[in-house]
Short mmCIF file of C-alpha atoms in Angstrom, two decimals:
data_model
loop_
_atom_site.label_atom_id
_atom_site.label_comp_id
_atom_site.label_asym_id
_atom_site.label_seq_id
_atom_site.Cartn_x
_atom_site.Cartn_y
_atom_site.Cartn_z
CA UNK A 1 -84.17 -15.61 96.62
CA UNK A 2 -82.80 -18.55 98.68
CA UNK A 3 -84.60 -17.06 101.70
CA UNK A 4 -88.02 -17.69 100.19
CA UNK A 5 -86.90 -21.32 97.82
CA UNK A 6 -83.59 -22.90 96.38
CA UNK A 7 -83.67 -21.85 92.89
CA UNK A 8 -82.83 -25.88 91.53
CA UNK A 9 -86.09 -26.93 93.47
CA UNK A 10 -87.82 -24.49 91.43
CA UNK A 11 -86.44 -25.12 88.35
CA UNK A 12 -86.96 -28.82 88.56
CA UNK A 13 -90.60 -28.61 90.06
CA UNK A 14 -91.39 -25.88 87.12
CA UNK A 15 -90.23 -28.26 84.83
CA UNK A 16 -91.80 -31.40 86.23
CA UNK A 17 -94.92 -29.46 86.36
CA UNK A 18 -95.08 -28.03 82.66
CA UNK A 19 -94.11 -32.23 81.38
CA UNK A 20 -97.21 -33.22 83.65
CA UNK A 21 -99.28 -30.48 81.62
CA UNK A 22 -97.77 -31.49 78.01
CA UNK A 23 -98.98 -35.33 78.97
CA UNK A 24 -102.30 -33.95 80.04
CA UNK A 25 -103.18 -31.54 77.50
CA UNK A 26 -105.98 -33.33 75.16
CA UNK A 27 -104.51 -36.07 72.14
CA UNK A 28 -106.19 -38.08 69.94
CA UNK A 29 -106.07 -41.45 71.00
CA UNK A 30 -105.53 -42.81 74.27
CA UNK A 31 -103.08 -40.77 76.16
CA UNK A 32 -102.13 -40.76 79.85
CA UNK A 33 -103.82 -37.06 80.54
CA UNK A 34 -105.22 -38.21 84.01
CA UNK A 35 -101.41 -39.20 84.83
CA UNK A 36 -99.82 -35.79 83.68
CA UNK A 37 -102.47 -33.38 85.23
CA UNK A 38 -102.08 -35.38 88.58
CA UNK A 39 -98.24 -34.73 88.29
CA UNK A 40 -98.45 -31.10 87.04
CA UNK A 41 -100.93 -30.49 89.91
CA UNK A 42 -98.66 -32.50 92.54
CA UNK A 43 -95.26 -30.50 91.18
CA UNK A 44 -96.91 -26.91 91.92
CA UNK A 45 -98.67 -28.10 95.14
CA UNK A 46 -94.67 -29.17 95.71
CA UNK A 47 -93.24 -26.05 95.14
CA UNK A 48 -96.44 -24.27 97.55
CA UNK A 49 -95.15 -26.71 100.12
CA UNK A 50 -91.58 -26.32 99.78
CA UNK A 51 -92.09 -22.76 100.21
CA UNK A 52 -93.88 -23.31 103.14
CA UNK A 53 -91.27 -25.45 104.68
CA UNK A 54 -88.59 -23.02 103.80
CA UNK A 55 -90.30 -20.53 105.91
CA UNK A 56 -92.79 -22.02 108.73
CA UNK A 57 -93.19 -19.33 111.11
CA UNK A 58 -95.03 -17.41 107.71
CA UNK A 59 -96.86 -20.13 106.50
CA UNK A 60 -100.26 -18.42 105.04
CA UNK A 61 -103.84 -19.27 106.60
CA UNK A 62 -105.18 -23.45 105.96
CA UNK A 63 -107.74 -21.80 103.64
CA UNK A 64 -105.01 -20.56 101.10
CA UNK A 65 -103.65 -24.42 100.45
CA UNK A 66 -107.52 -25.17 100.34
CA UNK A 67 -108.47 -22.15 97.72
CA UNK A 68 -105.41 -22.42 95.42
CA UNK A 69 -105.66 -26.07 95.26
CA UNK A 70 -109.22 -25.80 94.10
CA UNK A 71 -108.16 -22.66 92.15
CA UNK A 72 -105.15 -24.37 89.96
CA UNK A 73 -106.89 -27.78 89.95
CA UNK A 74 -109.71 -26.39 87.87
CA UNK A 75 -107.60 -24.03 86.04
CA UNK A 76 -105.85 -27.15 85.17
CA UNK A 77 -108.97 -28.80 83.81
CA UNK A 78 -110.32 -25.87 82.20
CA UNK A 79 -107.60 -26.10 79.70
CA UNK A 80 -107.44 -30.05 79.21
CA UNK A 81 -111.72 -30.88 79.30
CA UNK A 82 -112.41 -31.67 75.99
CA UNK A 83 -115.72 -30.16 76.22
CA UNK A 84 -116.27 -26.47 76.34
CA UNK A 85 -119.53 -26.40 78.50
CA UNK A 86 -117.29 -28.26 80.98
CA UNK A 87 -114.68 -26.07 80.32
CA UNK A 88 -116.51 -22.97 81.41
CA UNK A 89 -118.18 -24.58 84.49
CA UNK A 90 -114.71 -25.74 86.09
CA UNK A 91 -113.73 -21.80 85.57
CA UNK A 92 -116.56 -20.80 87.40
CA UNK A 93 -115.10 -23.23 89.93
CA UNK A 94 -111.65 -21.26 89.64
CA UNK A 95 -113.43 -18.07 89.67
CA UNK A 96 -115.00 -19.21 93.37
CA UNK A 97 -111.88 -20.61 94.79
CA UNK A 98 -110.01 -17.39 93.18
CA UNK A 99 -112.75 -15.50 95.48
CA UNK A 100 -112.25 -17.16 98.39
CA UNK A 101 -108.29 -15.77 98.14
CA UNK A 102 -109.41 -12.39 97.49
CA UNK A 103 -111.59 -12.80 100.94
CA UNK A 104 -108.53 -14.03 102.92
CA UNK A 105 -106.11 -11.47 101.33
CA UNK A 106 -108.74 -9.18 103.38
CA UNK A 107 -110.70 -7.82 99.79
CA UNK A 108 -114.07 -8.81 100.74
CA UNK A 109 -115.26 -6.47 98.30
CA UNK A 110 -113.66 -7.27 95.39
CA UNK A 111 -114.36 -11.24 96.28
CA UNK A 112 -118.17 -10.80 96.10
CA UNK A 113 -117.73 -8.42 92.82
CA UNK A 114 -115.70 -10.86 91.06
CA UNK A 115 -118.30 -13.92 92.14
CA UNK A 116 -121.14 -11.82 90.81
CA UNK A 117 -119.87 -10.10 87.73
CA UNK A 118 -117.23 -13.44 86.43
CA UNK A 119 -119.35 -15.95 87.51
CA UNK A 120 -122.44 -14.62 87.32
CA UNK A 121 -122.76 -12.11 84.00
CA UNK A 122 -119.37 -13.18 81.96
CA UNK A 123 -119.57 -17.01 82.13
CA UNK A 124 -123.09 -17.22 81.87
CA UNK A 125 -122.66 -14.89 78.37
CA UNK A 126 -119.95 -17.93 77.47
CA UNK A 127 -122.14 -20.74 78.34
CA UNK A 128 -125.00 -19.00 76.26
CA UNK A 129 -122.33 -18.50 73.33
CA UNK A 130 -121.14 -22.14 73.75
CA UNK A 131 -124.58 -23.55 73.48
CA UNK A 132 -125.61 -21.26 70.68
CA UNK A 133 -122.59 -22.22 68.17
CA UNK A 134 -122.52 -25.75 68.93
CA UNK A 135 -122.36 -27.86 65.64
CA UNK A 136 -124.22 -30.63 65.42
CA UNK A 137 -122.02 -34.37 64.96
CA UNK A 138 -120.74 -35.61 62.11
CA UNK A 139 -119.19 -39.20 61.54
CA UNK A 140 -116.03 -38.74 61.53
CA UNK A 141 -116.09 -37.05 65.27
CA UNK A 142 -115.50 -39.70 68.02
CA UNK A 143 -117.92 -38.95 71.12
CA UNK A 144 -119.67 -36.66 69.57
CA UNK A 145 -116.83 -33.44 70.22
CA UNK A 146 -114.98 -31.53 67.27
CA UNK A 147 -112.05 -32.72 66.22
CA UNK A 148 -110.73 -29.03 67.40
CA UNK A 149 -111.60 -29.77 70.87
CA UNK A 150 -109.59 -33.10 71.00
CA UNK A 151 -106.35 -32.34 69.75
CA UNK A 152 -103.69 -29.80 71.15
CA UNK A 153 -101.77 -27.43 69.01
CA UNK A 154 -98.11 -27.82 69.61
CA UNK A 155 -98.47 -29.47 73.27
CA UNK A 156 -94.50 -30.34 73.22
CA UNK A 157 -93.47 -26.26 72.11
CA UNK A 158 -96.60 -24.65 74.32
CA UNK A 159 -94.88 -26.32 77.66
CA UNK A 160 -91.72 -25.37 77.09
CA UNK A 161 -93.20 -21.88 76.68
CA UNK A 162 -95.11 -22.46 80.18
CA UNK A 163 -92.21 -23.50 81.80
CA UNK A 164 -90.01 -20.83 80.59
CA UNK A 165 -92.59 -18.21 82.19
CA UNK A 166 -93.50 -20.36 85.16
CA UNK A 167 -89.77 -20.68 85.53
CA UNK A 168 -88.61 -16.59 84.85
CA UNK A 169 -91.70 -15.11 86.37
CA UNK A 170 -91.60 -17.06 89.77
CA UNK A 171 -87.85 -16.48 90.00
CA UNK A 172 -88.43 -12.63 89.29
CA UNK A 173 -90.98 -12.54 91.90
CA UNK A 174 -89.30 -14.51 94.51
CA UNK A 175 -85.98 -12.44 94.35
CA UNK A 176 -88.32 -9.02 94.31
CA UNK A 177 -90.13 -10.35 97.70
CA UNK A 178 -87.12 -11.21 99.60
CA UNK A 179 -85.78 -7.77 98.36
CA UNK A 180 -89.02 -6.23 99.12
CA UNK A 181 -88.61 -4.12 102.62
CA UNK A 182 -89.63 -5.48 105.64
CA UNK A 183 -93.38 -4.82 106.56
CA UNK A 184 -92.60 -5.64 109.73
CA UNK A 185 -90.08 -3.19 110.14
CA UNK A 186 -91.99 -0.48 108.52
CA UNK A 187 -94.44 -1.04 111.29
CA UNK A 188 -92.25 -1.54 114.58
CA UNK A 189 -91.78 1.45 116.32
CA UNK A 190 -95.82 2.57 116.15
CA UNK A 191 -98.54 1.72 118.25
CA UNK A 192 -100.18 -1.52 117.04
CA UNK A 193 -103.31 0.81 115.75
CA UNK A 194 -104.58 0.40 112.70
CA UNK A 195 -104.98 4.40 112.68
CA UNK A 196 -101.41 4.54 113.72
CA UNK A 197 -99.66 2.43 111.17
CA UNK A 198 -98.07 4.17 108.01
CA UNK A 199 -101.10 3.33 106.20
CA UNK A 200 -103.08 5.30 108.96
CA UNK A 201 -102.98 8.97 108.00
CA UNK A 202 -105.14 7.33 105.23
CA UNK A 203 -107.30 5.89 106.96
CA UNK A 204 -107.88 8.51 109.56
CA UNK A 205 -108.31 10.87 106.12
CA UNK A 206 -110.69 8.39 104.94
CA UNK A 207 -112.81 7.98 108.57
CA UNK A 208 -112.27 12.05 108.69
CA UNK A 209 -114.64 12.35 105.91
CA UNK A 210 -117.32 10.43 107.51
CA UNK A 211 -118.61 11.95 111.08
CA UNK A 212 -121.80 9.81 111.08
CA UNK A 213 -120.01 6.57 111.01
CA UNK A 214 -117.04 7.59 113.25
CA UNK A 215 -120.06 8.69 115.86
CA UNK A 216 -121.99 5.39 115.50
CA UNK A 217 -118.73 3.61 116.09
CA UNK A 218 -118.31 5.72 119.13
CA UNK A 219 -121.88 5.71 120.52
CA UNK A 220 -121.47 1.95 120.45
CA UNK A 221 -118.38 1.35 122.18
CA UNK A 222 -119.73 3.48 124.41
CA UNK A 223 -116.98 6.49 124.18
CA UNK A 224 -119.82 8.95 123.97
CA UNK A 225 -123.12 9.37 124.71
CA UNK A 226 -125.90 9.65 121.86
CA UNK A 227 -126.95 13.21 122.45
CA UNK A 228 -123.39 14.19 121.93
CA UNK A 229 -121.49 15.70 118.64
CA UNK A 230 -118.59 15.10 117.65
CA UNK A 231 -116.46 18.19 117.19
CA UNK A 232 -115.46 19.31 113.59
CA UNK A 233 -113.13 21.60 111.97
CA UNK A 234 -114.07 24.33 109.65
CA UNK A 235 -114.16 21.63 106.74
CA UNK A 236 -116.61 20.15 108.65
CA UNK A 237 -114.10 16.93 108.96
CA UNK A 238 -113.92 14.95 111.93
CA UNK A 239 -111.01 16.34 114.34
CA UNK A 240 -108.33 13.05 114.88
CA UNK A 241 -105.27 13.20 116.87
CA UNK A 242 -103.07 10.43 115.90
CA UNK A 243 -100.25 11.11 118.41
CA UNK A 244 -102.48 10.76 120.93
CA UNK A 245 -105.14 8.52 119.41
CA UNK A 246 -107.60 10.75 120.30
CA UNK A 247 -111.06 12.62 118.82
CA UNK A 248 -112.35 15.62 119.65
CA UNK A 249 -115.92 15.84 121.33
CA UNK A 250 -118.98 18.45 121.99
CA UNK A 251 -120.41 17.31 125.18
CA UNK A 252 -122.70 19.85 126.34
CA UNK A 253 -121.68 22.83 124.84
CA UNK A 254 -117.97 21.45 126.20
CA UNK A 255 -115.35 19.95 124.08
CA UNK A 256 -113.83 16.92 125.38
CA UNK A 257 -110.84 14.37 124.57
CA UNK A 258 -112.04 10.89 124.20
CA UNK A 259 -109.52 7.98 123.61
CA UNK A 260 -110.13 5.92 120.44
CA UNK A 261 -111.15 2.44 120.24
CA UNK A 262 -108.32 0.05 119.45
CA UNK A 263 -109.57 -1.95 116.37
CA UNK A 264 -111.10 1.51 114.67
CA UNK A 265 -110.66 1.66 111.16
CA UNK A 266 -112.41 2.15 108.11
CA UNK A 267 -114.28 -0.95 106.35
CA UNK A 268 -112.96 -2.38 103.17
CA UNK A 269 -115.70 -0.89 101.57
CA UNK A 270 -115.06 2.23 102.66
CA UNK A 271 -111.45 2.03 101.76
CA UNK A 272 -112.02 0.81 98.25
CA UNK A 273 -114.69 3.52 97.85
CA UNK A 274 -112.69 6.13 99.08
CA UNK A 275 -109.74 5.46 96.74
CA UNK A 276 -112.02 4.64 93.10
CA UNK A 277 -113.25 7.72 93.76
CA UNK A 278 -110.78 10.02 95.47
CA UNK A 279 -107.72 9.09 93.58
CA UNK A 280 -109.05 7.41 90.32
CA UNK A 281 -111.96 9.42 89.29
CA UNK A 282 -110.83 9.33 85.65
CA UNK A 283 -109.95 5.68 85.25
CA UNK A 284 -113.85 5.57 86.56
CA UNK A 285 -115.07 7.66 83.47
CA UNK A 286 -113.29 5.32 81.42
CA UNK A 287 -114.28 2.42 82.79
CA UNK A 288 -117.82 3.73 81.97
CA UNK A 289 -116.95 4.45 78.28
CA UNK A 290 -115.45 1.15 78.02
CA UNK A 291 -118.30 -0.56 78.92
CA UNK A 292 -120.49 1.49 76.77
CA UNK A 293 -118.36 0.91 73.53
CA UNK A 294 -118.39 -2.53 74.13
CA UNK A 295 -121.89 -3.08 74.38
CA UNK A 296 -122.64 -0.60 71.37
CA UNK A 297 -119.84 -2.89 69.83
CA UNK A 298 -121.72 -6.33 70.46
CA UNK A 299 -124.80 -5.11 69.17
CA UNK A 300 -123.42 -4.09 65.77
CA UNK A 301 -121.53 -7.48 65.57
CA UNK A 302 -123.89 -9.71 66.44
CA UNK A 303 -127.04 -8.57 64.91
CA UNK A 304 -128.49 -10.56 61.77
CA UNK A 305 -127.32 -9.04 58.13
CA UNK A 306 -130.06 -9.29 56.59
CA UNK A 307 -130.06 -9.33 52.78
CA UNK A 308 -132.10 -7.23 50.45
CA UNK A 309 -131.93 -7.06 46.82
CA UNK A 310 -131.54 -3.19 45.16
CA UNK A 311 -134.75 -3.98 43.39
CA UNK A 312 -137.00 -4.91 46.61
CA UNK A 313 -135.30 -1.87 48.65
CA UNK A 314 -137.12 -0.19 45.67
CA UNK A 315 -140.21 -1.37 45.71
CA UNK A 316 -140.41 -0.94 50.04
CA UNK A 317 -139.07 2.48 49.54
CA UNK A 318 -141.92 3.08 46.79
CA UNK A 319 -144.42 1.79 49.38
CA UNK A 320 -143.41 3.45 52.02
CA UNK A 321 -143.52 7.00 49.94
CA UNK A 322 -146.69 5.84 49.14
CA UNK A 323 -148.27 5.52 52.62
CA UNK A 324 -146.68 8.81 53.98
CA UNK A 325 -148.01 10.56 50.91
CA UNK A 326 -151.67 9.13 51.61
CA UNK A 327 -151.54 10.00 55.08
CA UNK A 328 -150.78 13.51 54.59
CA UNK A 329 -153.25 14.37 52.06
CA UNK B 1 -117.58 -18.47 113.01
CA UNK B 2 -114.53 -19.40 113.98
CA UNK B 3 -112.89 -19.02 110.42
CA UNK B 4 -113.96 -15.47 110.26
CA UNK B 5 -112.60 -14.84 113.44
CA UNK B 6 -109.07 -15.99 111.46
CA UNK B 7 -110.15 -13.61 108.48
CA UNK B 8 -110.46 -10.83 110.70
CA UNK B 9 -107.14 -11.06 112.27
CA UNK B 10 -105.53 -11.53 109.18
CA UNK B 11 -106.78 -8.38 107.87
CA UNK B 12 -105.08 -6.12 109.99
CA UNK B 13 -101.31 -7.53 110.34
CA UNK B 14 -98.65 -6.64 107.80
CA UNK B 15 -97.92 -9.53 105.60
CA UNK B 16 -94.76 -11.46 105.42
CA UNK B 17 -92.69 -11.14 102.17
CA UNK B 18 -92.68 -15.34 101.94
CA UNK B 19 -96.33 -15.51 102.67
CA UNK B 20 -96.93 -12.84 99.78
CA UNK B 21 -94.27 -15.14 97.88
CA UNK B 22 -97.42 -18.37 98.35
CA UNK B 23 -99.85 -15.81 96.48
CA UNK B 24 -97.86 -14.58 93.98
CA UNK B 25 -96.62 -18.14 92.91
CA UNK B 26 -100.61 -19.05 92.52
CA UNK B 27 -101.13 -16.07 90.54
CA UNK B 28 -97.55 -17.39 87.95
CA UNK B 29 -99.13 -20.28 87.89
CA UNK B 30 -102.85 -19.48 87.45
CA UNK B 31 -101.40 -17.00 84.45
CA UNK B 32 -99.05 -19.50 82.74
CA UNK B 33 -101.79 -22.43 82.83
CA UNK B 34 -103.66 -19.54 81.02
CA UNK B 35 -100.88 -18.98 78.64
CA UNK B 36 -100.43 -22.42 77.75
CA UNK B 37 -104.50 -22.94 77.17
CA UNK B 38 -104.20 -19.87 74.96
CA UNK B 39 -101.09 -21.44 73.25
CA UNK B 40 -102.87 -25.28 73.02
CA UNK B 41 -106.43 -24.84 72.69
CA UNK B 42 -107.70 -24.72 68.83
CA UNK B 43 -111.68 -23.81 69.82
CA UNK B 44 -112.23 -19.86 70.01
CA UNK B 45 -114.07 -19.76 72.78
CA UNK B 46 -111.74 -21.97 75.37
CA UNK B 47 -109.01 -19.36 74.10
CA UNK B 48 -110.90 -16.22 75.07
CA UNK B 49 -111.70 -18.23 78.74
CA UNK B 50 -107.72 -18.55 79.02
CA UNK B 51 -107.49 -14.64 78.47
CA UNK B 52 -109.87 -14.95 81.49
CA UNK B 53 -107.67 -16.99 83.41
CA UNK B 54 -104.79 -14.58 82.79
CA UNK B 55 -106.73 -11.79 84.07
CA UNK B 56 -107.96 -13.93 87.15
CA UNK B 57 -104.15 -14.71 87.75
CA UNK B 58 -103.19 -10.90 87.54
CA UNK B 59 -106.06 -10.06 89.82
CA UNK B 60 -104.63 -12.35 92.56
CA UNK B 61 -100.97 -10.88 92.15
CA UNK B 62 -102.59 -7.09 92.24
CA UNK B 63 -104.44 -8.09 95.90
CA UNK B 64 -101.90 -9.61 97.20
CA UNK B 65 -99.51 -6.71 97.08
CA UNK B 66 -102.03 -4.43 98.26
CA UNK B 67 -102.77 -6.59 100.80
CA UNK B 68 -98.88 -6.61 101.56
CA UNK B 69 -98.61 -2.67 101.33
CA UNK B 70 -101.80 -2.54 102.57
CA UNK B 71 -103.04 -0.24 100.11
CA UNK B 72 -106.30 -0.13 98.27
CA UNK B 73 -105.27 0.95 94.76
CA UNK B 74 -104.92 -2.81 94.37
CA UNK B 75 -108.49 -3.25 95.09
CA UNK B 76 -109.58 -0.56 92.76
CA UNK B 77 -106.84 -1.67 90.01
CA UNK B 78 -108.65 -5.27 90.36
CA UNK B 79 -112.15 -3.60 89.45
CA UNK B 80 -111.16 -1.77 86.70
CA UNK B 81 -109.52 -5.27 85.32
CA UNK B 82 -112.58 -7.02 85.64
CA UNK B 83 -114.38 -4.08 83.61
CA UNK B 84 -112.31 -4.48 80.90
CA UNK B 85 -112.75 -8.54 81.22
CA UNK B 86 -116.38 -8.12 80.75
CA UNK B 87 -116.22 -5.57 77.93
CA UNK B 88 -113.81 -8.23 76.26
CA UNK B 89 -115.86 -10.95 76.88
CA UNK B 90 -118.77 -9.31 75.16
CA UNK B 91 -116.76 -8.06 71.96
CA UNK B 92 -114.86 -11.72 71.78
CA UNK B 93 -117.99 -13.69 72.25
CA UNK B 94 -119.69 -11.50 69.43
CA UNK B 95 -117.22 -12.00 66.76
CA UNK B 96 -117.09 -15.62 67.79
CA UNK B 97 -120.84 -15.53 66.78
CA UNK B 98 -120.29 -13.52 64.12
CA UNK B 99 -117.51 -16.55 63.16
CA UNK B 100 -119.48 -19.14 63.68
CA UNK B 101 -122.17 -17.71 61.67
CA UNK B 102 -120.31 -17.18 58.66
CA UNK B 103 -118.34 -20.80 58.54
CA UNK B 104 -119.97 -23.37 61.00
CA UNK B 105 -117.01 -23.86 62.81
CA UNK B 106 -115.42 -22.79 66.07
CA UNK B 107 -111.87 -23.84 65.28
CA UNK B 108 -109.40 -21.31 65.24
CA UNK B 109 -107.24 -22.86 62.20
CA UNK B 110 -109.83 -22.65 59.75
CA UNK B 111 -109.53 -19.01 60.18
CA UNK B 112 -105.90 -18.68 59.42
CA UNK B 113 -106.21 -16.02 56.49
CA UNK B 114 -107.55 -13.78 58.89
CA UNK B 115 -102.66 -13.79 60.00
CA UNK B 116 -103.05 -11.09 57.35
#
């Protein structure tokens, strides 16, 4: 662990951080909440820097300490605001700078999903709930929010809790990644080649599957000509040689050895394609029934109970018998 | 243009084990803000957006260890999570209507009988 941070800075930077979040949590009354979240927010941008300095030459992209700065800021003020509607438009905010980590951890896919189905189909269902069970003011409210919104439960007891996790779970987590082996090391040795690297048998699986795409890549880089086919196996699967880093060819009835180009691989949506449905096809089908319970859920919760009286259920069924008698004769 | 230059680059190098350490201490942190919300807040709704927060955290810690195996199960793991956060969010946000409907109130202490 004391490759990655000294374990005291952590434990005092935790600690500083969950006091700044007690002070900033909403009280009734006047109560220095600007001052806390400014020092919880300063105490973990601390510790990101400190683990920076401990290791330099690893420092992650400028738009990391740009997204989880947004990201934590607005976490931070989704659970101090006062206001719910303001609550759930700083989490969009977290959702977006969440996003824009996803896109630099390289999951471009996953970034967009998450912007369209958090931001754009679950918040919008909150803000609609929000604004639908919204009382109206009372006197005894100040400002016009509920008297739930303005006070905390247990501020003092809830940060302890947070820094107990913060504490344990970053200390866990920082021992497991300097025990972690080396991805550099796993790597050194192969050919810097994306198809090459231990990850690559994958990836040439995945690209293996696809013979249009591999030949469009091909045709453009020039490697073959349009009017030529690639040459498949009896599965009909692209032929790869990864020693080599090599395909096989038909050029005119004649099968040739062309080299690869260096940057081939497949696209993250390919990749995260491939693997939903190669290696989770179940979790898929239950994904689907998920979705489906829930929604038949929600309707039966949420419609309107509407109540009859035996004697008028009576009387309707009476009518009803009635018209359905009429209409047949 | 430039900045997805950077982006692309950074998609095909391993990662470092103390750069992965900078993600994973966003995601503790992003999770235990989340906790304490969920501990704190009083109104049902701001504690079903903490859950959210939680998840959001745990979605960051999943991609950045595929990113640092470079693996996609992450990926997928990360889409079935946000699944389940939408089918929650539509079962939550109906009892909270369902709630709010029967008492006029959003506050979670004036439905302490429900401890059982």
């Amino acid at each position: 662990m004391d490759s990655i941070i000294s374990p005291i800075l952590m434990l005092v930077l935790s600690a500083v951080g969950a006091a700044g979040l007690c002070l900033a949590l909403p009280r009734r009354g006047t109560t220095p909440q600007v001052v806390g979240a400014v020092v919880a927010g300063l105490a973990l941008g601390l510790l990101v820097l400190a683990l920076t300095l401990k290791n330099p030459a690893h420092a992650p992209n400028i738009y990391f300490y740009l997204f989880s700065a947004i990201a934590l800021g607005s976490a931070l003020r989704v659970i101090t605001h006062p206001k719910p509607v303001y609550a759930a438009l700083y989490f969009i905010l977290t959702i977006i700078a969440s996003a824009g980590l996803y896109l630099i951890l390289a999951a471009e896919f996953v970034s967009f999903a998450v912007i369209i189905v958090y931001a754009g189909a679950i918040l919008i269902t909150y803000l609609f709930v929000i604004m639908l069970a919204s009382q109206s003011p009372t006197e005894d409210q100040d400002r016009g929010e509920a008297d739930y919104d303005i006070t905390a439960r247990e501020p003092i007891a809830a940060s302890v809790v947070g820094f107990l996790l913060l504490a344990g779970l970053s200390s866990l987590a920082f021992r497991g990644a300097s025990d972690l082996p080396k991805a550099a090391e796993t790597v050194s040795g192969i050919k810097e080649h994306a198809l090459f690297r231990p990850e690559g048998h994958r990836n040439a699986a995945i690209l293996a599957d696809m013979p249009r795409r591999v030949k469009e890549e091909l045709v453009a880089k020039e490697l073959m000509g349009p009017s030529d086919e690639l040459a498949l196996d009896a599965n009909g699967d692209v032929q790869f040689d990864l020693d080599k880093g090599t395909v096989k060819v038909k050029a005119g009835g004649q099968e040739k050895i062309v080299p690869l180009p260096a940057d081939f691989a497949p696209r993250n949506v390919e990749g995260v394609g491939f693997n939903l449905l190669a290696e989770h096809p179940g979790s898929i089908e239950i994904a689907g029934v998920i979705l489906l319970m829930a929604m038949l859920g929600a309707v039966v919760l949420s419609r309107k109970q509407v109540e009859i009286d035996e004697e008028l259920k009576l009387q309707q069924a009476r009518k009803l018998a009635e018209i359905t008698e009429g209409s047949a004769a | 243009m430039n900045a997805l230059l950077v982006l692309a680059q950074s998609s095909t190098a391993p990662l470092h084990e103390a750069t992965l350490a900078h993600y994973l201490f966003v995601a503790i942190a992003m999770f235990v803000i989340g906790v304490v919300g969920f501990l704190t807040r009083r109104n049902l709704i701001i504690m079903f957006l903490c859950t959210e927060l939680m998840f959001l955290g745990a979605g960051i810690a999943l991609i950045a260890f595929g990113r640092f195996w470079l693996d996609y199960t992450g990926q997928s793991f990360v889409i079935f999570v946000v699944t389940v956060a939408a089918a929650e969010a539509a079962m939550a946000l109906a009892l909270v209507v369902l709630l709010f409907r029967k008492r006029e109130t959003l506050s979670a202490d004036d439905w302490q009988e429900l401890r059982g």
